[in-house]
Amino acid sequence: MLKNLRYLKSGNEKQRKAFKAIDQLNIMEDLKIYSPILCGTIPLHVDTSSSDLDIIMEVHDFSGFREKINFLYGAYPQFRFKQKIIRNKPIVKANFIYHNFEFELFGQAQAVTQQYAYLHMVIEKYLLDKNPSWIREIIALKEQGFKTEQAFCHMLGLTGDPYEALIDYGLGKQII
């Protein structure tokens, strides 16, 4: 489910609108050489009004990626591009608005299925499948200002860095 966007077509209203925006942009096809995967809260139905569409990718040539992203999306509102270091790894990130959705394109030189965003989503989906009532509670925590990973760690009683704690939990429970 997580690698194929068809589920969005029959999802809730926001998921259907997200599918339409992604499809109209042809973004998954245009960026297929980077193995794009939609991650984040909208696929999991724990989104809030400020949730964006996070697309993670495997990118090794940052300057070539920047050129392609500038060409494809540079004219869209609020377009911005940056490079930085996260967890001692260089990353590239682009943001822009299309059909009332903020898109965040995230790339790093690592397989998408090994990136934290994907691993977190796998763990979070597993937890929501086991505990469907958490959906409302996670959304309520997010509306109080919690980041998604923080909200899940709160529900699990995990402390420390929520990004690492969630990975450690997933590994310990053999979810990932």
Short mmCIF file of C-alpha atoms in Angstrom, two decimals:
data_model
loop_
_atom_site.label_atom_id
_atom_site.label_comp_id
_atom_site.label_asym_id
_atom_site.label_seq_id
_atom_site.Cartn_x
_atom_site.Cartn_y
_atom_site.Cartn_z
CA MET A 1 0.00 0.00 0.00
CA LEU A 2 2.69 2.49 0.96
CA LYS A 3 4.47 2.35 -2.39
CA ASN A 4 1.37 2.55 -4.60
CA LEU A 5 -0.79 5.66 -4.48
CA ARG A 6 -4.01 4.03 -5.75
CA TYR A 7 -5.32 3.75 -2.19
CA LEU A 8 -5.58 7.56 -2.11
CA LYS A 9 -8.18 7.47 -4.91
CA SER A 10 -10.65 5.73 -2.60
CA GLY A 11 -9.55 7.42 0.62
CA ASN A 12 -11.05 10.35 2.46
CA GLU A 13 -11.66 13.68 0.74
CA LYS A 14 -8.19 15.06 1.47
CA GLN A 15 -6.54 11.86 0.23
CA ARG A 16 -8.56 11.98 -2.99
CA LYS A 17 -7.59 15.64 -3.52
CA ALA A 18 -3.95 14.76 -2.78
CA PHE A 19 -4.07 11.97 -5.36
CA LYS A 20 -5.52 14.37 -7.93
CA ALA A 21 -2.82 16.99 -7.27
CA ILE A 22 -0.03 14.40 -7.43
CA ASP A 23 -1.51 12.91 -10.60
CA GLN A 24 -2.01 16.28 -12.31
CA LEU A 25 1.58 17.27 -11.55
CA ASN A 26 2.76 13.90 -12.89
CA ILE A 27 5.36 14.17 -10.16
CA MET A 28 5.84 10.47 -9.48
CA GLU A 29 6.49 9.80 -13.16
CA ASP A 30 8.65 12.88 -13.68
CA LEU A 31 10.84 11.93 -10.72
CA LYS A 32 10.73 8.14 -11.10
CA ILE A 33 14.52 7.87 -11.49
CA TYR A 34 14.69 8.89 -7.81
CA SER A 35 12.26 6.15 -6.61
CA PRO A 36 9.76 8.61 -5.07
CA ILE A 37 7.50 7.50 -2.22
CA LEU A 38 4.78 9.59 -0.59
CA CYS A 39 5.29 9.60 3.17
CA GLY A 40 3.87 11.47 6.11
CA THR A 41 0.50 12.00 7.69
CA ILE A 42 -1.86 12.19 4.72
CA PRO A 43 -1.29 8.55 3.68
CA LEU A 44 -1.88 7.47 7.29
CA HIS A 45 -5.00 9.64 7.76
CA VAL A 46 -3.49 11.42 10.79
CA ASP A 47 -3.14 14.72 8.97
CA THR A 48 -4.15 18.16 10.12
CA SER A 49 -5.06 21.23 8.10
CA SER A 50 -1.37 22.18 7.89
CA SER A 51 -0.09 18.78 6.71
CA ASP A 52 1.98 18.72 3.55
CA LEU A 53 2.68 16.08 0.92
CA ASP A 54 6.11 14.65 1.71
CA ILE A 55 7.78 12.82 -1.16
CA ILE A 56 11.08 11.18 -0.31
CA MET A 57 13.62 10.19 -2.93
CA GLU A 58 17.03 8.61 -3.38
CA VAL A 59 19.27 11.36 -4.75
CA HIS A 60 23.00 11.06 -5.36
CA ASP A 61 23.59 13.98 -7.77
CA PHE A 62 22.33 16.98 -5.81
CA SER A 63 23.15 19.56 -8.48
CA GLY A 64 21.40 17.56 -11.22
CA PHE A 65 18.42 17.08 -8.92
CA ARG A 66 18.32 20.81 -8.20
CA GLU A 67 18.30 21.62 -11.92
CA LYS A 68 15.47 19.17 -12.58
CA ILE A 69 13.41 20.39 -9.62
CA ASN A 70 13.94 24.04 -10.59
CA PHE A 71 12.86 23.26 -14.15
CA LEU A 72 9.76 21.28 -13.15
CA TYR A 73 8.51 23.21 -10.11
CA GLY A 74 10.49 26.46 -9.81
CA ALA A 75 7.59 28.57 -11.10
CA TYR A 76 5.10 27.33 -8.48
CA PRO A 77 4.19 29.56 -5.54
CA GLN A 78 6.50 29.62 -2.53
CA PHE A 79 9.13 27.52 -4.30
CA ARG A 80 12.31 27.16 -2.31
CA PHE A 81 15.25 24.78 -2.41
CA LYS A 82 17.87 24.07 0.21
CA GLN A 83 20.70 21.72 1.03
CA LYS A 84 21.64 20.90 4.59
CA ILE A 85 22.90 18.19 6.90
CA ILE A 86 20.49 16.05 8.93
CA ARG A 87 21.86 13.35 11.23
CA ASN A 88 25.29 13.78 9.64
CA LYS A 89 23.91 13.14 6.13
CA PRO A 90 23.61 15.73 3.37
CA ILE A 91 20.06 16.21 2.12
CA VAL A 92 18.23 18.32 -0.44
CA LYS A 93 14.76 19.67 0.05
CA ALA A 94 12.37 21.59 -2.17
CA ASN A 95 9.00 23.03 -1.25
CA PHE A 96 6.23 24.58 -3.31
CA ILE A 97 2.46 24.97 -3.39
CA TYR A 98 0.19 23.26 -5.92
CA HIS A 99 -3.62 23.03 -5.68
CA ASN A 100 -3.64 24.12 -2.04
CA PHE A 101 -1.10 21.48 -1.03
CA GLU A 102 2.41 22.20 0.10
CA PHE A 103 4.72 19.68 -1.50
CA GLU A 104 7.98 18.84 0.22
CA LEU A 105 10.46 16.94 -1.92
CA PHE A 106 13.19 15.37 0.19
CA GLY A 107 16.25 13.64 -1.19
CA GLN A 108 19.27 11.94 0.27
CA ALA A 109 21.84 9.44 -1.00
CA GLN A 110 20.10 6.48 0.60
CA ALA A 111 17.47 4.02 -0.59
CA VAL A 112 14.01 5.40 0.17
CA THR A 113 13.09 2.25 2.10
CA GLN A 114 15.98 2.96 4.49
CA GLN A 115 15.16 6.63 5.07
CA TYR A 116 13.66 7.63 8.42
CA ALA A 117 10.48 9.07 6.88
CA TYR A 118 9.65 5.74 5.26
CA LEU A 119 10.64 3.64 8.29
CA HIS A 120 8.60 5.88 10.59
CA MET A 121 5.58 5.55 8.30
CA VAL A 122 5.86 1.74 8.29
CA ILE A 123 6.00 1.71 12.10
CA GLU A 124 3.17 4.23 12.42
CA LYS A 125 0.96 2.30 9.99
CA TYR A 126 1.59 -0.88 11.95
CA LEU A 127 0.64 0.88 15.21
CA LEU A 128 -2.52 2.42 13.72
CA ASP A 129 -3.57 -0.92 12.23
CA LYS A 130 -3.20 -2.46 15.73
CA ASN A 131 -4.75 0.54 17.52
CA PRO A 132 -7.28 2.28 15.20
CA SER A 133 -8.55 4.44 18.06
CA TRP A 134 -5.14 6.15 18.12
CA ILE A 135 -5.99 8.05 14.94
CA ARG A 136 -8.11 10.62 16.81
CA GLU A 137 -5.60 10.84 19.67
CA ILE A 138 -2.62 11.34 17.33
CA ILE A 139 -4.50 14.08 15.45
CA ALA A 140 -5.42 15.77 18.75
CA LEU A 141 -1.76 15.70 19.85
CA LYS A 142 -0.66 17.10 16.49
CA GLU A 143 -3.21 19.90 16.80
CA GLN A 144 -1.65 20.70 20.20
CA GLY A 145 1.72 21.16 18.45
CA PHE A 146 3.27 17.70 18.61
CA LYS A 147 5.21 16.50 15.58
CA THR A 148 3.99 13.13 14.29
CA GLU A 149 6.89 11.14 15.73
CA GLN A 150 6.51 12.93 19.07
CA ALA A 151 2.82 12.04 19.16
CA PHE A 152 3.49 8.35 18.53
CA CYS A 153 6.26 8.28 21.13
CA HIS A 154 3.90 9.94 23.61
CA MET A 155 1.30 7.22 22.95
CA LEU A 156 3.96 4.53 23.42
CA GLY A 157 5.52 6.16 26.48
CA LEU A 158 8.89 6.48 24.72
CA THR A 159 11.33 9.19 25.80
CA GLY A 160 14.37 10.83 24.24
CA ASP A 161 14.79 11.83 20.62
CA PRO A 162 11.44 10.80 19.07
CA TYR A 163 12.96 10.14 15.64
CA GLU A 164 15.48 7.69 17.09
CA ALA A 165 13.12 6.27 19.74
CA LEU A 166 10.54 5.32 17.10
CA ILE A 167 13.21 3.59 15.00
CA ASP A 168 14.52 1.73 18.05
CA TYR A 169 10.96 0.69 18.92
CA GLY A 170 10.33 -0.57 15.38
CA LEU A 171 13.56 -2.53 15.36
CA GLY A 172 12.92 -3.97 18.83
CA LYS A 173 9.42 -5.11 17.87
CA GLN A 174 10.68 -6.37 14.47
CA ILE A 175 8.30 -4.07 12.60
CA ILE A 176 11.17 -2.87 10.43
#
